[in-house]
Amino acid sequence: MPAPDAGQAQLGGSGPGQQLPPPGSGQPHPLGLGATTAQFGAEPPFAGPPPGPQTGQYYLPPGYQSPPVPPQSKGRGKVVAGVAALVLLVGGLSGGLGGYLGYNFANESSSVSSLDTPRPASQTSNAPAGSVEDVANKLLPSVVQIQVVTRSGAGEGSGFVISGNGQIVTNNHVIEGAASGGEIKVVFQDGRTASAKILGRDPSSDIAVIQAEGVSGLPIVQLGNSGDMKIGQGVVAIGSPFELSGTVTSGIVSSVNRPVSAGGDARNSQATVLNAIQTDAAINPGNSGGPLVNMQGQVVGINSAIYSPNSAGGQAGSVGIGFAIPMDQARRTIDEIVKTGKPKQTVLGVKVESTEQGARISEITSGGAAEKAGLKAGDVITKFGDRRIDESDTLVAAVRSKAPGDKVTITLSDNRTVEATLDGVEVG
């Protein structure tokens, strides 16, 4: 920033008796006449002595002369001058008007509003086959919200209809509170409600079937083959997370044959270990019992558990790691519940613990499948059929994936192999 004195000089501050250069001498004018004074709003250049008597000295630039008085034009000159003035006036007006109109036109033509555009045509075509929308349209009418009220509190989950007369599949942990007394209510997608009762349940596989009362003609789901699922394949999860019924999420199969505890039960993990499908489709509390569906609209799993590392002290939420009971395993249990009310659990007849090599047998059930196959306590199982066994839970999950009566080849750590015929134990 210039010093104050310099600024004052720039604004035309000249001392008494200062000589000013003559006009046209090429020297700068000390009063700063021209662009600088114009910028600062200084008065116009001096044009002559002020009228009236002067008090004190008044300095004029050297060679100053009063401007000559122009001769007055006569006759045609006045007319020509008048015409020129008129032309200038008209030109100025027309130019100003044209500029104003042009500015407004440009402003209006460049200002486009979304409100001025027409509405798009309504979409009337069907959803593309194999899309999430298509799957949702097929499955939503068959997915229900389940509400349970007991003396100790209330809870809710999801389920799906497998028969027109109201048989509904869900998780055992959704309805187990009502097993010893409580009320179960089913809320259908169209808003209708119905009371329900338990037909049968299997805590070890976390599967239950309930019967909605007083209903008929319900739309049912199509059951698929979970054994055909590949990692990376698209899937859709449907249910009622946090009481938001009819919620649809999508993702992929993240893994298969993942050993997890049914319903997230860690209190007795080996008794409830599942051979689960892992998915990154969002699954939250309330999704339990709802279907996991392939892109053909077939149910390939029952959503049962989620992994949530921050669940301590608060309600768990989705972190993109959810687990579903494979339908190939669940279908057998569901069929047994519907037909007899008493499902069977597949067993090998051993208790096992994890080692670095695999699953070591710590106890043999007398007369069970393992004893009949010649297995003994201390044997370490490293393969169950074609599946590598790296820990005890993997073996339990592998056994549960089979049906009673299935035959399987078991490989031990000393490279011996034995053939075992699996047993079935009635549950409940």
Coordinates of C-alpha atoms in Angstrom, one line a residue:
M1 CA 0.0 0.0 0.0
P2 CA 1.5 3.5 -0.9
A3 CA 2.3 5.9 1.8
P4 CA -0.3 8.5 2.8
D5 CA 1.6 11.3 1.3
A6 CA 1.9 9.6 -2.1
G7 CA -1.8 8.9 -2.0
Q8 CA -2.6 12.5 -1.3
A9 CA -0.4 13.6 -4.2
Q10 CA -2.1 11.2 -6.4
L11 CA -5.4 12.7 -5.5
G12 CA -4.1 16.2 -6.6
G13 CA -2.7 17.8 -3.5
S14 CA -0.2 20.5 -4.8
G15 CA 1.5 23.0 -2.6
P16 CA 1.3 26.9 -2.9
G17 CA 3.3 28.4 -5.7
Q18 CA 3.9 25.0 -7.5
Q19 CA 4.5 25.5 -11.2
L20 CA 2.5 23.2 -13.4
P21 CA 3.8 22.1 -16.9
P22 CA 2.0 23.5 -19.9
P23 CA -0.5 21.4 -21.7
G24 CA 1.0 19.2 -24.4
S25 CA 4.5 19.4 -22.9
G26 CA 4.6 15.6 -22.3
Q27 CA 5.3 16.0 -18.6
P28 CA 3.0 14.4 -16.1
H29 CA 0.5 16.6 -14.5
P30 CA 1.2 16.9 -10.8
L31 CA -2.5 17.1 -10.0
G32 CA -2.9 13.6 -11.4
L33 CA -5.4 14.5 -14.0
G34 CA -6.8 11.7 -16.2
A35 CA -7.5 8.0 -15.3
T36 CA -6.3 8.2 -11.7
T37 CA -8.5 11.1 -10.7
A38 CA -11.3 9.6 -12.6
Q39 CA -10.9 6.4 -10.6
F40 CA -10.9 8.2 -7.3
G41 CA -13.8 10.5 -8.3
A42 CA -11.7 13.7 -8.3
E43 CA -13.1 16.9 -9.7
P44 CA -12.7 17.5 -13.5
P45 CA -9.6 19.4 -14.7
F46 CA -9.5 23.1 -14.0
A47 CA -11.3 25.0 -16.8
G48 CA -10.8 28.6 -15.8
P49 CA -11.0 31.0 -12.9
P50 CA -14.1 31.0 -10.9
P51 CA -16.5 33.8 -11.5
G52 CA -16.7 36.7 -9.1
P53 CA -14.0 38.5 -7.1
Q54 CA -11.0 36.4 -6.0
T55 CA -9.4 36.5 -2.6
G56 CA -5.8 35.5 -2.6
Q57 CA -3.7 34.0 -5.4
Y58 CA -5.1 31.6 -7.9
Y59 CA -2.5 29.6 -9.9
L60 CA -3.1 28.8 -13.5
P61 CA -1.1 26.4 -15.6
P62 CA 1.6 28.3 -17.7
G63 CA 0.3 29.6 -21.1
Y64 CA -3.3 29.3 -20.0
Q65 CA -5.7 31.1 -22.3
S66 CA -9.4 31.4 -22.1
P67 CA -11.0 29.1 -24.6
P68 CA -12.3 31.0 -27.7
V69 CA -16.0 31.4 -28.1
P70 CA -17.1 29.4 -31.1
P71 CA -18.9 31.3 -33.8
Q72 CA -22.6 30.8 -34.0
S73 CA -23.8 28.8 -37.0
K74 CA -26.5 30.2 -39.1
G75 CA -29.0 28.9 -41.6
R76 CA -28.6 25.3 -42.9
G77 CA -25.9 24.6 -40.4
K78 CA -28.4 24.6 -37.6
V79 CA -30.6 22.3 -39.5
V80 CA -27.8 19.9 -40.2
A81 CA -26.6 20.0 -36.6
G82 CA -30.2 19.4 -35.4
V83 CA -30.6 16.5 -37.8
A84 CA -27.3 15.0 -36.6
A85 CA -28.4 15.4 -33.0
L86 CA -31.7 13.7 -33.8
V87 CA -30.0 10.9 -35.6
L88 CA -27.7 10.4 -32.6
L89 CA -30.6 10.5 -30.3
V90 CA -32.7 8.0 -32.3
G91 CA -29.6 5.8 -32.7
G92 CA -28.9 5.9 -29.0
L93 CA -32.5 5.0 -28.2
S94 CA -32.7 2.2 -30.7
G95 CA -29.3 0.9 -29.6
G96 CA -30.3 1.0 -26.0
L97 CA -33.7 -0.7 -26.7
G98 CA -32.1 -3.3 -28.8
G99 CA -29.5 -4.1 -26.1
Y100 CA -32.2 -4.3 -23.5
L101 CA -34.3 -6.7 -25.6
G102 CA -31.3 -8.7 -26.5
Y103 CA -30.3 -9.1 -22.9
N104 CA -33.7 -10.2 -21.8
F105 CA -34.0 -12.6 -24.7
A106 CA -30.6 -14.1 -23.9
N107 CA -31.5 -14.3 -20.2
E108 CA -34.9 -16.0 -20.9
S109 CA -33.5 -18.4 -23.5
S110 CA -30.7 -19.6 -21.3
S111 CA -32.8 -20.1 -18.2
V112 CA -34.4 -23.6 -18.3
S113 CA -36.6 -24.9 -15.6
S114 CA -37.3 -28.6 -14.8
L115 CA -40.9 -27.5 -14.1
D116 CA -41.3 -26.5 -17.8
T117 CA -40.4 -30.0 -19.1
P118 CA -43.2 -32.5 -19.7
R119 CA -43.6 -35.5 -17.4
P120 CA -42.0 -38.8 -18.7
A121 CA -44.4 -41.5 -19.9
S122 CA -45.5 -44.0 -17.2
Q123 CA -43.6 -47.3 -17.1
T124 CA -46.0 -50.0 -18.0
S125 CA -43.6 -52.7 -19.2
N126 CA -43.0 -55.8 -17.0
A127 CA -39.8 -56.0 -14.9
P128 CA -36.9 -57.7 -16.8
A129 CA -36.7 -61.4 -16.0
G130 CA -33.9 -62.1 -13.5
S131 CA -33.9 -58.5 -12.1
V132 CA -34.2 -57.7 -8.4
E133 CA -37.5 -56.0 -9.3
D134 CA -38.7 -59.2 -10.9
V135 CA -37.7 -61.3 -7.9
A136 CA -39.4 -58.9 -5.5
N137 CA -42.6 -59.0 -7.5
K138 CA -42.7 -62.8 -7.3
L139 CA -41.8 -63.2 -3.6
L140 CA -43.2 -60.3 -1.7
P141 CA -46.8 -61.6 -1.7
S142 CA -45.5 -64.8 0.0
V143 CA -43.3 -63.2 2.7
V144 CA -44.8 -62.4 6.1
Q145 CA -44.0 -60.6 9.2
I146 CA -44.2 -62.7 12.4
Q147 CA -45.0 -61.0 15.8
V148 CA -44.6 -62.9 19.0
V149 CA -45.8 -61.8 22.4
T150 CA -44.9 -63.7 25.6
R151 CA -45.0 -63.0 29.3
S152 CA -41.4 -61.9 29.2
G153 CA -41.7 -59.5 26.3
A154 CA -42.3 -59.3 22.5
G155 CA -40.3 -59.9 19.4
E156 CA -40.7 -60.1 15.6
G157 CA -39.2 -61.8 12.6
S158 CA -40.0 -63.0 9.1
G159 CA -41.3 -66.1 7.3
F160 CA -42.5 -67.4 4.0
V161 CA -45.6 -69.3 2.9
I162 CA -45.1 -72.9 1.6
S163 CA -48.8 -73.9 1.4
G164 CA -52.0 -72.2 0.4
N165 CA -53.7 -73.1 3.7
G166 CA -51.1 -71.1 5.8
Q167 CA -48.1 -73.2 6.5
I168 CA -45.2 -70.8 7.1
V169 CA -41.5 -71.5 7.5
T170 CA -39.4 -69.4 9.9
N171 CA -36.5 -69.7 12.3
N172 CA -36.9 -71.5 15.6
H173 CA -35.4 -68.6 17.5
V174 CA -38.2 -66.3 16.1
I175 CA -41.0 -68.3 17.7
E176 CA -39.4 -70.3 20.5
G177 CA -40.6 -67.8 23.1
A178 CA -44.1 -68.9 22.3
A179 CA -43.4 -72.6 22.6
S180 CA -44.1 -72.5 26.4
G181 CA -47.0 -70.1 26.2
G182 CA -47.5 -67.0 24.1
E183 CA -49.2 -65.5 21.1
I184 CA -48.0 -65.6 17.5
K185 CA -49.5 -63.2 14.9
V186 CA -48.8 -63.3 11.2
V187 CA -49.0 -60.1 9.1
F188 CA -49.3 -60.6 5.3
Q189 CA -48.1 -58.3 2.7
D190 CA -51.6 -57.0 1.9
G191 CA -52.1 -56.0 5.5
R192 CA -54.2 -58.9 6.6
T193 CA -53.4 -60.6 9.9
A194 CA -53.9 -64.1 11.4
S195 CA -53.2 -65.9 14.6
A196 CA -50.8 -68.9 14.3
K197 CA -49.6 -71.9 16.2
I198 CA -46.4 -74.0 16.1
L199 CA -46.5 -77.1 14.0
G200 CA -43.0 -78.2 14.9
R201 CA -39.5 -76.9 15.4
D202 CA -35.9 -78.0 15.5
P203 CA -33.6 -75.9 17.7
S204 CA -30.4 -77.6 16.4
S205 CA -31.1 -76.5 12.8
D206 CA -33.0 -73.3 13.8
I207 CA -36.0 -74.2 11.7
A208 CA -39.7 -74.1 12.6
V209 CA -43.0 -74.3 10.8
I210 CA -46.1 -72.5 12.0
Q211 CA -49.7 -72.7 10.9
A212 CA -51.7 -69.5 10.2
E213 CA -55.3 -70.0 11.1
G214 CA -58.4 -69.2 9.1
V215 CA -56.6 -68.5 5.8
S216 CA -56.7 -70.2 2.4
G217 CA -55.5 -69.6 -1.2
L218 CA -52.3 -68.0 -0.2
P219 CA -49.5 -67.5 -2.8
I220 CA -46.6 -69.8 -2.1
V221 CA -42.9 -69.7 -2.8
Q222 CA -40.9 -72.0 -5.1
L223 CA -38.1 -73.9 -3.3
G224 CA -34.7 -74.0 -5.1
N225 CA -31.5 -76.0 -4.9
S226 CA -28.9 -74.5 -2.6
G227 CA -26.3 -77.0 -3.8
D228 CA -26.3 -75.2 -7.1
M229 CA -25.3 -71.8 -5.6
K230 CA -21.9 -70.4 -6.7
I231 CA -19.8 -67.8 -5.0
G232 CA -20.5 -64.5 -6.7
Q233 CA -24.0 -65.4 -7.7
G234 CA -26.7 -62.8 -7.2
V235 CA -29.2 -63.2 -4.4
V236 CA -32.1 -61.3 -2.8
A237 CA -33.0 -61.2 0.9
I238 CA -36.6 -60.3 1.9
G239 CA -38.0 -59.8 5.4
S240 CA -39.0 -57.3 8.1
P241 CA -35.8 -55.8 9.5
F242 CA -36.5 -53.5 12.5
E243 CA -40.3 -54.0 11.9
L244 CA -40.0 -52.6 8.3
S245 CA -42.1 -55.3 6.6
G246 CA -41.6 -56.2 3.0
T247 CA -38.0 -54.9 2.9
V248 CA -35.9 -56.1 -0.1
T249 CA -32.1 -56.1 -0.3
S250 CA -29.7 -57.6 -2.8
G251 CA -26.2 -58.9 -2.9
I252 CA -24.2 -62.0 -3.8
V253 CA -23.2 -65.3 -2.4
S254 CA -20.0 -64.5 -0.5
S255 CA -19.2 -68.0 0.5
V256 CA -20.7 -71.5 0.9
N257 CA -20.4 -74.3 3.4
R258 CA -19.6 -71.7 6.2
P259 CA -19.9 -73.3 9.7
V260 CA -21.9 -70.9 11.9
S261 CA -24.1 -71.2 15.0
A262 CA -27.8 -71.3 14.2
G263 CA -29.5 -68.0 15.1
G264 CA -26.2 -66.7 16.3
D265 CA -26.4 -69.0 19.4
A266 CA -22.9 -69.1 20.9
R267 CA -23.9 -70.8 24.1
N268 CA -23.9 -74.3 22.7
S269 CA -22.2 -73.8 19.4
Q270 CA -21.7 -77.5 18.4
A271 CA -25.3 -78.3 19.0
T272 CA -26.5 -75.6 16.6
V273 CA -23.8 -75.4 14.0
L274 CA -25.0 -74.9 10.4
N275 CA -23.4 -75.4 7.0
A276 CA -24.5 -71.9 6.0
I277 CA -24.6 -69.8 2.9
Q278 CA -22.8 -66.5 3.5
T279 CA -24.1 -63.4 1.7
D280 CA -23.5 -59.6 1.7
A281 CA -27.1 -58.8 1.1
A282 CA -28.2 -56.7 4.1
I283 CA -29.7 -58.8 6.8
N284 CA -30.7 -57.2 10.1
P285 CA -32.7 -58.1 13.2
G286 CA -36.2 -58.9 12.0
N287 CA -34.9 -60.6 8.8
S288 CA -34.6 -63.9 10.7
G289 CA -36.7 -66.6 9.1
G290 CA -37.1 -64.7 5.8
P291 CA -36.1 -66.2 2.4
L292 CA -32.8 -65.8 0.6
V293 CA -33.7 -66.1 -3.1
N294 CA -31.8 -66.7 -6.3
M295 CA -32.4 -64.5 -9.3
Q296 CA -34.9 -67.0 -10.7
G297 CA -37.1 -66.2 -7.7
Q298 CA -36.5 -69.6 -5.9
V299 CA -35.8 -69.8 -2.2
V300 CA -32.3 -71.2 -1.7
G301 CA -31.9 -70.4 2.0
I302 CA -33.5 -69.2 5.3
N303 CA -31.8 -66.1 6.7
S304 CA -30.7 -66.9 10.2
A305 CA -27.7 -65.1 11.6
I306 CA -25.4 -62.1 11.1
Y307 CA -21.9 -61.3 12.1
S308 CA -21.7 -58.0 14.0
P309 CA -18.5 -57.3 15.9
N310 CA -19.9 -54.3 17.7
S311 CA -23.1 -55.9 19.0
A312 CA -22.0 -55.9 22.6
G313 CA -24.1 -53.5 24.6
G314 CA -26.4 -52.7 21.7
Q315 CA -28.5 -54.2 19.0
A316 CA -26.6 -55.8 16.2
G317 CA -26.8 -54.5 12.6
S318 CA -25.6 -55.6 9.2
V319 CA -22.0 -55.2 8.3
G320 CA -22.4 -57.2 5.0
I321 CA -21.8 -60.6 6.6
G322 CA -25.1 -62.6 6.9
F323 CA -25.8 -66.3 7.0
A324 CA -28.7 -68.4 5.7
I325 CA -29.6 -72.1 6.2
P326 CA -29.2 -73.9 2.9
M327 CA -32.5 -75.0 1.5
D328 CA -31.2 -78.5 0.6
Q329 CA -30.6 -79.0 4.4
A330 CA -33.7 -77.2 5.5
R331 CA -36.1 -78.9 3.1
R332 CA -35.7 -82.3 4.7
T333 CA -36.4 -80.8 8.2
I334 CA -39.4 -78.8 7.0
D335 CA -40.8 -81.9 5.3
E336 CA -40.4 -84.0 8.5
I337 CA -42.1 -81.2 10.6
V338 CA -45.1 -81.0 8.2
K339 CA -45.6 -84.7 8.1
T340 CA -44.8 -85.8 11.6
G341 CA -44.2 -82.7 13.7
K342 CA -40.9 -84.3 14.8
P343 CA -37.8 -83.6 12.7
K344 CA -34.6 -85.8 12.9
Q345 CA -31.1 -84.5 13.4
T346 CA -28.3 -86.2 11.5
V347 CA -25.5 -87.5 13.8
L348 CA -22.2 -89.3 13.5
G349 CA -22.2 -90.4 17.2
V350 CA -19.1 -88.6 18.4
K351 CA -17.9 -85.6 20.4
V352 CA -15.0 -83.8 18.8
E353 CA -12.6 -81.0 19.6
S354 CA -10.4 -78.9 17.3
T355 CA -6.7 -79.6 16.7
E356 CA -4.1 -78.3 14.3
Q357 CA -4.8 -81.3 12.0
G358 CA -8.6 -81.4 12.1
A359 CA -11.3 -82.7 14.5
R360 CA -10.2 -85.1 17.2
I361 CA -12.8 -87.6 18.6
S362 CA -13.0 -87.1 22.3
E363 CA -15.9 -89.4 23.0
I364 CA -17.7 -92.2 21.1
T365 CA -21.5 -92.8 21.4
S366 CA -22.1 -96.5 22.1
G367 CA -23.8 -98.2 19.2
G368 CA -23.6 -95.1 17.0
A369 CA -22.5 -94.6 13.4
A370 CA -18.9 -93.8 14.3
E371 CA -18.5 -96.9 16.5
K372 CA -20.0 -99.1 13.9
A373 CA -17.5 -97.7 11.3
G374 CA -14.6 -98.6 13.6
L375 CA -13.7 -95.1 14.8
K376 CA -12.2 -94.7 18.3
A377 CA -11.5 -91.9 20.7
G378 CA -8.3 -90.1 19.8
D379 CA -8.8 -90.5 16.0
V380 CA -8.4 -87.2 14.1
I381 CA -10.8 -86.7 11.2
T382 CA -9.2 -84.7 8.3
K383 CA -11.8 -85.3 5.6
F384 CA -15.5 -85.9 5.5
G385 CA -16.3 -87.2 2.0
D386 CA -14.5 -84.6 -0.3
R387 CA -14.6 -81.9 2.3
R388 CA -11.5 -80.9 4.2
I389 CA -12.0 -80.8 8.0
D390 CA -9.9 -78.1 9.7
E391 CA -11.8 -77.9 13.0
S392 CA -14.5 -79.4 15.0
D393 CA -17.3 -77.0 13.9
T394 CA -16.5 -77.9 10.2
L395 CA -17.1 -81.5 10.9
V396 CA -20.4 -80.8 12.7
A397 CA -21.6 -78.6 9.9
A398 CA -20.6 -81.3 7.3
V399 CA -22.5 -84.0 9.2
R400 CA -25.6 -81.7 9.5
S401 CA -25.6 -81.1 5.7
K402 CA -26.3 -84.8 5.2
A403 CA -29.5 -86.8 5.8
P404 CA -29.9 -89.8 8.1
G405 CA -29.0 -93.0 6.2
D406 CA -26.4 -91.3 4.0
K407 CA -23.1 -93.1 3.6
V408 CA -19.9 -91.1 3.7
T409 CA -16.1 -91.9 3.5
I410 CA -14.1 -90.5 6.5
T411 CA -10.4 -89.9 6.2
L412 CA -8.2 -89.9 9.3
S413 CA -4.9 -88.1 10.0
D414 CA -3.0 -91.4 9.6
N415 CA -4.4 -91.7 6.0
R416 CA -6.8 -94.5 7.0
T417 CA -10.3 -94.3 5.6
V418 CA -13.6 -95.7 6.9
E419 CA -17.1 -95.9 5.6
A420 CA -19.9 -94.7 7.9
T421 CA -23.7 -94.7 7.6
L422 CA -25.1 -91.7 9.4
D423 CA -27.8 -91.9 12.0
G424 CA -30.8 -89.8 12.8
V425 CA -32.0 -88.7 16.2
E426 CA -35.5 -87.4 16.8
V427 CA -35.6 -83.8 18.0
G428 CA -38.2 -82.4 20.5

